[in-house]
Amino acid sequence: MWRLLYQDPQEADIIQPSSSGADDPTQDSTLGMRDQTIGLILAIGSSLFIGSSFIIKKRGLRIAGSTGTRAGAGGFSYLLEPVWWAGMISMIVGEAANFAAYAFAPAILVTPLGALSIIVSAVLAQFILNEKLNMFGMLGCLLCITGSLTIVLHAPPERHLGSVVEVWQLAMQPAFIGYTVFAVSVIVFLILYVAPSHGSTNIFVYIGICSLAGSLSVMSCKALGIAIKLTFRGDNQLVYAETHFCLAVVVCCVLTQMNYLNKALDLFNTAIVSPVYYVMFTVLTIVASIIMFRDMQGTVQIMTEGCGFVTIVAGTFLLHATKDFEVTVHDLARMAKDSTVQGLMLAHQQNVRDTQYHPVDVEMDPPAGPSSSQSSSVMRYSNTKRPE
């Protein structure tokens, strides 16, 4: 009996590890690697589905616009087009895969892989929609991706949250309430005053509406994700009113994003819409996350994120300003060759001009003669070009 009630601590330390394999570091490492691999596959698949959805939806918008009112003009005929719905289903599958990827892999691995959707859209647009992306556009995409990765990789880690009520308390902070009021005010201003006059000519109007709405929807999606996870574990979060409010916010934001993203795709080149939307959405989401979760950052981290933002602005400007240029690598090579030949010809002409027009003074002795004045005179000649 005493043997059962009492056990030597040294024996416990020896017996306990052998009785359970849950604390085996090798097994934990294997499980972690397997989960990370699953998350990586889900993230890449998400980018493929989301990038393809832009092209499929754009194709559906073109078909619907040929028989009815275009989405850019305020029409909704695309809702009756099966091709558009195929693109919408592709986007839903991609977003679901992206949401599931966060359950298996860290955000620092999943979030940067969203940039792959830009490359997928740009490549498919050239083959399906015949929308050419010039060399400057490719460079702009590269700058956008580089800047976005810089910001995402140096963003502060997310705070662990254990309930919807905890998320609601963070959302009720004055700083995040101020951001929410700012975002909603800008969205309303763009929709009512800017979009009717400049929406069809400026890509940042519709994309700005989608990005601001998306930054708010991500915060609500986090609350919903926590609610679903805890509910499946037995802690029902559906009884809280905060859960249903977050669901309503997600629905409103997603409908707004869908409407104005369709207008942007209908009016502008897909290869431009994809990176601009990705960049603005990523930046605003990180800003909203920092404000809501009050993540502390160092000077180096802030400076690095600032450099990433400048890189994004440069890439976006290059992509938008050169969208109508038809420039290839062969064109640049020919321009470089022509400029070299022209420079050599100009240098040669300058040398010839300097030789012909430079004045040269020559002193000549006069011929000997009876006059002493003539013998003492000196004649100066200038070797200048005579007028023709």
GROMACS .gro file of C-alpha atoms in nm:
model
  388
    1MET     CA    1   0.000   0.000   0.000
    2TRP     CA    2   0.276   0.241   0.089
    3ARG     CA    3   0.439   0.149  -0.240
    4LEU     CA    4   0.132   0.272  -0.425
    5LEU     CA    5   0.100   0.593  -0.225
    6TYR     CA    6   0.464   0.680  -0.226
    7GLN     CA    7   0.700   0.685  -0.517
    8ASP     CA    8   1.053   0.808  -0.512
    9PRO     CA    9   1.090   1.128  -0.716
   10GLN     CA   10   1.394   0.989  -0.898
   11GLU     CA   11   1.196   0.683  -1.001
   12ALA     CA   12   0.912   0.907  -1.116
   13ASP     CA   13   1.150   1.106  -1.332
   14ILE     CA   14   1.273   0.786  -1.489
   15ILE     CA   15   0.940   0.611  -1.532
   16GLN     CA   16   0.727   0.905  -1.644
   17PRO     CA   17   0.894   0.972  -1.979
   18SER     CA   18   0.872   0.608  -2.078
   19SER     CA   19   0.505   0.581  -1.994
   20SER     CA   20   0.394   0.849  -2.241
   21GLY     CA   21   0.527   0.953  -2.579
   22ALA     CA   22   0.350   1.289  -2.581
   23ASP     CA   23   0.661   1.470  -2.461
   24ASP     CA   24   0.895   1.306  -2.710
   25PRO     CA   25   1.076   1.593  -2.884
   26THR     CA   26   1.127   1.386  -3.197
   27GLN     CA   27   0.754   1.319  -3.223
   28ASP     CA   28   0.670   1.685  -3.158
   29SER     CA   29   0.914   1.791  -3.428
   30THR     CA   30   0.762   1.546  -3.674
   31LEU     CA   31   0.408   1.664  -3.601
   32GLY     CA   32   0.514   2.027  -3.630
   33MET     CA   33   0.684   1.964  -3.964
   34ARG     CA   34   0.378   1.779  -4.093
   35ASP     CA   35   0.143   2.059  -3.988
   36GLN     CA   36   0.369   2.321  -4.144
   37THR     CA   37   0.381   2.124  -4.469
   38ILE     CA   38   0.000   2.104  -4.474
   39GLY     CA   39  -0.021   2.478  -4.409
   40LEU     CA   40   0.228   2.547  -4.687
   41ILE     CA   41   0.030   2.338  -4.937
   42LEU     CA   42  -0.294   2.508  -4.835
   43ALA     CA   43  -0.139   2.854  -4.869
   44ILE     CA   44  -0.001   2.782  -5.216
   45GLY     CA   45  -0.333   2.629  -5.323
   46SER     CA   46  -0.511   2.935  -5.189
   47SER     CA   47  -0.298   3.165  -5.402
   48LEU     CA   48  -0.363   2.953  -5.710
   49PHE     CA   49  -0.741   2.959  -5.660
   50ILE     CA   50  -0.757   3.329  -5.573
   51GLY     CA   51  -0.529   3.431  -5.860
   52SER     CA   52  -0.733   3.225  -6.104
   53SER     CA   53  -1.059   3.368  -5.969
   54PHE     CA   54  -0.962   3.717  -6.086
   55ILE     CA   55  -0.923   3.595  -6.443
   56ILE     CA   56  -1.234   3.377  -6.444
   57LYS     CA   57  -1.448   3.655  -6.296
   58LYS     CA   58  -1.307   3.905  -6.546
   59ARG     CA   59  -1.397   3.666  -6.827
   60GLY     CA   60  -1.749   3.634  -6.688
   61LEU     CA   61  -1.780   4.013  -6.661
   62ARG     CA   62  -1.686   4.052  -7.026
   63ILE     CA   63  -1.943   3.795  -7.134
   64ALA     CA   64  -2.213   3.954  -6.917
   65GLY     CA   65  -2.123   4.304  -7.038
   66SER     CA   66  -2.164   4.203  -7.402
   67THR     CA   67  -2.532   4.117  -7.346
   68GLY     CA   68  -2.632   4.353  -7.065
   69THR     CA   69  -2.523   4.649  -6.854
   70ARG     CA   70  -2.160   4.636  -6.755
   71ALA     CA   71  -2.062   4.616  -6.389
   72GLY     CA   72  -1.858   4.934  -6.430
   73ALA     CA   73  -2.178   5.116  -6.532
   74GLY     CA   74  -2.370   4.988  -6.230
   75GLY     CA   75  -2.518   4.673  -6.382
   76PHE     CA   76  -2.556   4.335  -6.211
   77SER     CA   77  -2.608   4.113  -6.515
   78TYR     CA   78  -2.296   3.920  -6.418
   79LEU     CA   79  -2.499   3.752  -6.143
   80LEU     CA   80  -2.670   3.549  -6.418
   81GLU     CA   81  -2.341   3.446  -6.581
   82PRO     CA   82  -2.215   3.094  -6.491
   83VAL     CA   83  -1.854   3.184  -6.572
   84TRP     CA   84  -1.859   3.462  -6.314
   85TRP     CA   85  -1.999   3.225  -6.055
   86ALA     CA   86  -1.720   2.979  -6.136
   87GLY     CA   87  -1.472   3.253  -6.055
   88MET     CA   88  -1.660   3.336  -5.737
   89ILE     CA   89  -1.651   2.972  -5.627
   90SER     CA   90  -1.279   2.965  -5.701
   91MET     CA   91  -1.230   3.269  -5.478
   92ILE     CA   92  -1.438   3.115  -5.197
   93VAL     CA   93  -1.233   2.795  -5.214
   94GLY     CA   94  -0.912   2.998  -5.209
   95GLU     CA   95  -1.021   3.203  -4.910
   96ALA     CA   96  -1.131   2.888  -4.725
   97ALA     CA   97  -0.792   2.728  -4.793
   98ASN     CA   98  -0.617   3.043  -4.675
   99PHE     CA   99  -0.825   3.044  -4.356
  100ALA     CA  100  -0.744   2.677  -4.294
  101ALA     CA  101  -0.373   2.737  -4.357
  102TYR     CA  102  -0.352   2.960  -4.049
  103ALA     CA  103  -0.463   2.662  -3.838
  104PHE     CA  104  -0.159   2.457  -3.945
  105ALA     CA  105   0.119   2.708  -4.016
  106PRO     CA  106   0.228   3.039  -3.862
  107ALA     CA  107   0.109   3.363  -4.014
  108ILE     CA  108   0.463   3.462  -4.104
  109LEU     CA  109   0.466   3.173  -4.351
  110VAL     CA  110   0.110   3.194  -4.483
  111THR     CA  111   0.062   3.568  -4.536
  112PRO     CA  112   0.357   3.638  -4.771
  113LEU     CA  113   0.250   3.352  -4.998
  114GLY     CA  114  -0.059   3.555  -5.087
  115ALA     CA  115   0.166   3.748  -5.324
  116LEU     CA  116   0.170   3.440  -5.549
  117SER     CA  117  -0.187   3.527  -5.655
  118ILE     CA  118  -0.051   3.839  -5.831
  119ILE     CA  119   0.187   3.633  -6.041
  120VAL     CA  120  -0.086   3.380  -6.121
  121SER     CA  121  -0.323   3.657  -6.233
  122ALA     CA  122  -0.059   3.828  -6.447
  123VAL     CA  123   0.040   3.505  -6.622
  124LEU     CA  124  -0.315   3.381  -6.684
  125ALA     CA  125  -0.429   3.725  -6.806
  126GLN     CA  126  -0.183   3.710  -7.095
  127PHE     CA  127  -0.315   3.374  -7.216
  128ILE     CA  128  -0.688   3.401  -7.137
  129LEU     CA  129  -0.768   3.773  -7.157
  130ASN     CA  130  -0.491   3.884  -7.395
  131GLU     CA  131  -0.389   4.156  -7.149
  132LYS     CA  132  -0.018   4.215  -7.199
  133LEU     CA  133   0.205   4.309  -6.908
  134ASN     CA  134   0.509   4.505  -7.024
  135MET     CA  135   0.854   4.489  -6.872
  136PHE     CA  136   0.797   4.790  -6.648
  137GLY     CA  137   0.479   4.627  -6.520
  138MET     CA  138   0.674   4.315  -6.433
  139LEU     CA  139   0.927   4.526  -6.246
  140GLY     CA  140   0.643   4.704  -6.066
  141CYS     CA  141   0.492   4.369  -5.961
  142LEU     CA  142   0.832   4.261  -5.830
  143LEU     CA  143   0.866   4.581  -5.628
  144CYS     CA  144   0.514   4.542  -5.489
  145ILE     CA  145   0.580   4.186  -5.382
  146THR     CA  146   0.917   4.276  -5.230
  147GLY     CA  147   0.774   4.566  -5.032
  148SER     CA  148   0.477   4.363  -4.912
  149LEU     CA  149   0.699   4.078  -4.799
  150THR     CA  150   0.921   4.325  -4.616
  151ILE     CA  151   0.624   4.462  -4.422
  152VAL     CA  152   0.466   4.123  -4.351
  153LEU     CA  153   0.790   3.956  -4.239
  154HIS     CA  154   0.869   4.240  -4.000
  155ALA     CA  155   0.516   4.287  -3.868
  156PRO     CA  156   0.472   4.218  -3.495
  157PRO     CA  157   0.339   3.875  -3.391
  158GLU     CA  158  -0.031   3.838  -3.328
  159ARG     CA  159  -0.165   3.823  -2.974
  160HIS     CA  160  -0.318   3.498  -2.854
  161LEU     CA  161  -0.691   3.543  -2.791
  162GLY     CA  162  -0.911   3.306  -2.594
  163SER     CA  163  -1.267   3.430  -2.647
  164VAL     CA  164  -1.486   3.655  -2.857
  165VAL     CA  165  -1.538   3.883  -2.559
  166GLU     CA  166  -1.165   3.944  -2.543
  167VAL     CA  167  -1.162   4.044  -2.910
  168TRP     CA  168  -1.456   4.274  -2.848
  169GLN     CA  169  -1.273   4.444  -2.562
  170LEU     CA  170  -0.977   4.510  -2.791
  171ALA     CA  171  -1.210   4.647  -3.058
  172MET     CA  172  -1.359   4.891  -2.808
  173GLN     CA  173  -1.027   5.066  -2.756
  174PRO     CA  174  -1.036   5.437  -2.850
  175ALA     CA  175  -0.757   5.396  -3.105
  176PHE     CA  176  -0.933   5.118  -3.298
  177ILE     CA  177  -1.267   5.294  -3.274
  178GLY     CA  178  -1.098   5.596  -3.431
  179TYR     CA  179  -0.959   5.379  -3.713
  180THR     CA  180  -1.300   5.223  -3.769
  181VAL     CA  181  -1.467   5.565  -3.788
  182PHE     CA  182  -1.195   5.685  -4.026
  183ALA     CA  183  -1.227   5.378  -4.252
  184VAL     CA  184  -1.607   5.393  -4.267
  185SER     CA  185  -1.601   5.769  -4.333
  186VAL     CA  186  -1.353   5.731  -4.618
  187ILE     CA  187  -1.554   5.444  -4.768
  188VAL     CA  188  -1.876   5.648  -4.759
  189PHE     CA  189  -1.699   5.954  -4.902
  190LEU     CA  190  -1.546   5.752  -5.188
  191ILE     CA  191  -1.877   5.583  -5.269
  192LEU     CA  192  -2.094   5.895  -5.263
  193TYR     CA  193  -1.866   6.171  -5.392
  194VAL     CA  194  -1.555   6.032  -5.564
  195ALA     CA  195  -1.667   5.710  -5.735
  196PRO     CA  196  -1.941   5.867  -5.955
  197SER     CA  197  -1.696   6.110  -6.118
  198HIS     CA  198  -1.352   5.946  -6.091
  199GLY     CA  199  -1.420   5.577  -6.034
  200SER     CA  200  -1.395   5.485  -6.403
  201THR     CA  201  -1.062   5.666  -6.453
  202ASN     CA  202  -0.875   5.620  -6.124
  203ILE     CA  203  -0.805   5.265  -6.012
  204PHE     CA  204  -0.738   5.366  -5.652
  205VAL     CA  205  -1.101   5.467  -5.590
  206TYR     CA  206  -1.260   5.122  -5.615
  207ILE     CA  207  -0.952   4.942  -5.481
  208GLY     CA  208  -0.939   5.181  -5.185
  209ILE     CA  209  -1.300   5.097  -5.097
  210CYS     CA  210  -1.227   4.724  -5.117
  211SER     CA  211  -0.906   4.751  -4.912
  212LEU     CA  212  -1.056   4.957  -4.632
  213ALA     CA  213  -1.355   4.725  -4.608
  214GLY     CA  214  -1.121   4.427  -4.616
  215SER     CA  215  -0.912   4.556  -4.326
  216LEU     CA  216  -1.226   4.568  -4.112
  217SER     CA  217  -1.346   4.227  -4.228
  218VAL     CA  218  -1.017   4.061  -4.132
  219MET     CA  219  -1.053   4.176  -3.773
  220SER     CA  220  -1.408   4.039  -3.762
  221CYS     CA  221  -1.297   3.714  -3.928
  222LYS     CA  222  -1.043   3.665  -3.652
  223ALA     CA  223  -1.321   3.690  -3.394
  224LEU     CA  224  -1.535   3.444  -3.591
  225GLY     CA  225  -1.244   3.204  -3.623
  226ILE     CA  226  -1.191   3.208  -3.249
  227ALA     CA  227  -1.564   3.157  -3.192
  228ILE     CA  228  -1.578   2.857  -3.428
  229LYS     CA  229  -1.264   2.701  -3.279
  230LEU     CA  230  -1.385   2.735  -2.920
  231THR     CA  231  -1.736   2.616  -3.010
  232PHE     CA  232  -1.599   2.295  -3.159
  233ARG     CA  233  -1.398   2.244  -2.840
  234GLY     CA  234  -1.714   2.261  -2.631
  235ASP     CA  235  -1.710   2.627  -2.528
  236ASN     CA  236  -2.013   2.765  -2.712
  237GLN     CA  237  -1.944   3.119  -2.834
  238LEU     CA  238  -2.266   3.154  -3.034
  239VAL     CA  239  -2.453   3.269  -2.724
  240TYR     CA  240  -2.267   3.599  -2.724
  241ALA     CA  241  -2.412   3.894  -2.915
  242GLU     CA  242  -2.057   3.997  -3.015
  243THR     CA  243  -2.028   3.687  -3.234
  244HIS     CA  244  -2.339   3.775  -3.435
  245PHE     CA  245  -2.227   4.138  -3.467
  246CYS     CA  246  -1.891   4.028  -3.609
  247LEU     CA  247  -2.076   3.801  -3.853
  248ALA     CA  248  -2.286   4.097  -3.971
  249VAL     CA  249  -1.971   4.308  -4.019
  250VAL     CA  250  -1.809   4.033  -4.226
  251VAL     CA  251  -2.116   3.999  -4.449
  252CYS     CA  252  -2.140   4.375  -4.511
  253CYS     CA  253  -1.769   4.411  -4.581
  254VAL     CA  254  -1.755   4.109  -4.814
  255LEU     CA  255  -2.054   4.234  -5.015
  256THR     CA  256  -1.891   4.576  -5.047
  257GLN     CA  257  -1.562   4.422  -5.155
  258MET     CA  258  -1.732   4.198  -5.410
  259ASN     CA  259  -1.930   4.483  -5.567
  260TYR     CA  260  -1.646   4.732  -5.612
  261LEU     CA  261  -1.383   4.473  -5.694
  262ASN     CA  262  -1.605   4.361  -5.984
  263LYS     CA  263  -1.621   4.722  -6.106
  264ALA     CA  264  -1.242   4.754  -6.086
  265LEU     CA  265  -1.192   4.429  -6.277
  266ASP     CA  266  -1.441   4.538  -6.541
  267LEU     CA  267  -1.272   4.874  -6.603
  268PHE     CA  268  -0.900   4.813  -6.554
  269ASN     CA  269  -0.634   4.565  -6.652
  270THR     CA  270  -0.631   4.256  -6.431
  271ALA     CA  271  -0.252   4.263  -6.410
  272ILE     CA  272  -0.284   4.604  -6.244
  273VAL     CA  273  -0.588   4.537  -6.025
  274SER     CA  274  -0.437   4.229  -5.860
  275PRO     CA  275  -0.111   4.379  -5.726
  276VAL     CA  276  -0.264   4.714  -5.631
  277TYR     CA  277  -0.544   4.542  -5.438
  278TYR     CA  278  -0.301   4.305  -5.270
  279VAL     CA  279  -0.067   4.587  -5.167
  280MET     CA  280  -0.335   4.819  -5.028
  281PHE     CA  281  -0.521   4.536  -4.855
  282THR     CA  282  -0.202   4.404  -4.691
  283VAL     CA  283  -0.085   4.744  -4.571
  284LEU     CA  284  -0.422   4.847  -4.428
  285THR     CA  285  -0.472   4.510  -4.262
  286ILE     CA  286  -0.137   4.535  -4.087
  287VAL     CA  287  -0.215   4.891  -3.977
  288ALA     CA  288  -0.553   4.781  -3.836
  289SER     CA  289  -0.391   4.485  -3.661
  290ILE     CA  290  -0.122   4.702  -3.500
  291ILE     CA  291  -0.382   4.950  -3.378
  292MET     CA  292  -0.618   4.686  -3.244
  293PHE     CA  293  -0.366   4.458  -3.074
  294ARG     CA  294  -0.129   4.736  -2.960
  295ASP     CA  295   0.182   4.554  -3.073
  296MET     CA  296   0.506   4.712  -2.950
  297GLN     CA  297   0.767   4.775  -3.217
  298GLY     CA  298   1.129   4.883  -3.210
  299THR     CA  299   1.295   5.156  -3.413
  300VAL     CA  300   1.456   4.911  -3.655
  301GLN     CA  301   1.126   4.734  -3.710
  302ILE     CA  302   0.942   5.060  -3.781
  303MET     CA  303   1.214   5.178  -4.020
  304THR     CA  304   1.209   4.845  -4.203
  305GLU     CA  305   0.832   4.860  -4.245
  306GLY     CA  306   0.867   5.219  -4.369
  307CYS     CA  307   1.117   5.107  -4.633
  308GLY     CA  308   0.877   4.833  -4.736
  309PHE     CA  309   0.596   5.084  -4.772
  310VAL     CA  310   0.812   5.314  -4.989
  311THR     CA  311   0.899   5.015  -5.206
  312ILE     CA  312   0.529   4.937  -5.244
  313VAL     CA  313   0.450   5.296  -5.343
  314ALA     CA  314   0.731   5.295  -5.602
  315GLY     CA  315   0.617   4.965  -5.749
  316THR     CA  316   0.253   5.073  -5.759
  317PHE     CA  317   0.342   5.399  -5.930
  318LEU     CA  318   0.562   5.223  -6.186
  319LEU     CA  319   0.292   4.967  -6.255
  320HIS     CA  320   0.018   5.227  -6.293
  321ALA     CA  321   0.217   5.490  -6.488
  322THR     CA  322   0.354   5.252  -6.753
  323LYS     CA  323   0.047   5.034  -6.808
  324ASP     CA  324  -0.003   5.167  -7.164
  325PHE     CA  325   0.363   5.137  -7.271
  326GLU     CA  326   0.453   4.866  -7.521
  327VAL     CA  327   0.813   4.801  -7.421
  328THR     CA  328   1.001   4.471  -7.434
  329VAL     CA  329   1.357   4.363  -7.364
  330HIS     CA  330   1.434   4.369  -7.737
  331ASP     CA  331   1.310   4.728  -7.756
  332LEU     CA  332   1.545   4.832  -7.477
  333ALA     CA  333   1.838   4.653  -7.644
  334ARG     CA  334   1.764   4.829  -7.972
  335MET     CA  335   1.731   5.164  -7.797
  336ALA     CA  336   2.061   5.112  -7.619
  337LYS     CA  337   2.232   5.018  -7.943
  338ASP     CA  338   2.084   5.314  -8.129
  339SER     CA  339   2.184   5.553  -7.852
  340THR     CA  340   2.542   5.418  -7.859
  341VAL     CA  341   2.571   5.457  -8.236
  342GLN     CA  342   2.415   5.803  -8.224
  343GLY     CA  343   2.656   5.907  -7.949
  344LEU     CA  344   2.957   5.796  -8.155
  345MET     CA  345   2.828   5.984  -8.461
  346LEU     CA  346   2.775   6.302  -8.258
  347ALA     CA  347   3.127   6.278  -8.112
  348HIS     CA  348   3.276   6.235  -8.458
  349GLN     CA  349   3.083   6.533  -8.594
  350GLN     CA  350   3.198   6.745  -8.300
  351ASN     CA  351   3.563   6.657  -8.366
  352VAL     CA  352   3.527   6.748  -8.733
  353ARG     CA  353   3.356   7.076  -8.642
  354ASP     CA  354   3.632   7.168  -8.397
  355THR     CA  355   3.898   7.103  -8.661
  356GLN     CA  356   3.727   7.316  -8.926
  357TYR     CA  357   3.623   7.616  -8.718
  358HIS     CA  358   3.904   7.660  -8.465
  359PRO     CA  359   4.106   7.977  -8.558
  360VAL     CA  360   4.485   7.938  -8.612
  361ASP     CA  361   4.713   8.244  -8.631
  362VAL     CA  362   5.009   8.220  -8.872
  363GLU     CA  363   5.288   8.481  -8.914
  364MET     CA  364   5.443   8.509  -9.263
  365ASP     CA  365   5.750   8.713  -9.370
  366PRO     CA  366   5.688   8.937  -9.675
  367PRO     CA  367   5.896   8.891  -9.988
  368ALA     CA  368   6.220   9.095 -10.011
  369GLY     CA  369   6.176   9.423 -10.203
  370PRO     CA  370   6.315   9.774 -10.247
  371SER     CA  371   6.082   9.929  -9.991
  372SER     CA  372   6.208   9.913  -9.634
  373SER     CA  373   5.857   9.969  -9.499
  374GLN     CA  374   5.733   9.666  -9.681
  375SER     CA  375   6.024   9.461  -9.555
  376SER     CA  376   5.945   9.558  -9.199
  377SER     CA  377   5.572   9.493  -9.223
  378VAL     CA  378   5.421   9.179  -9.092
  379MET     CA  379   5.114   9.014  -9.239
  380ARG     CA  380   4.881   8.807  -9.022
  381TYR     CA  381   4.649   8.557  -9.168
  382SER     CA  382   4.368   8.370  -9.001
  383ASN     CA  383   4.288   8.023  -9.123
  384THR     CA  384   3.914   8.057  -9.108
  385LYS     CA  385   3.648   7.897  -9.322
  386ARG     CA  386   3.523   8.113  -9.603
  387PRO     CA  387   3.151   8.166  -9.632
  388GLU     CA  388   2.998   7.948  -9.896
   0.00000   0.00000   0.00000
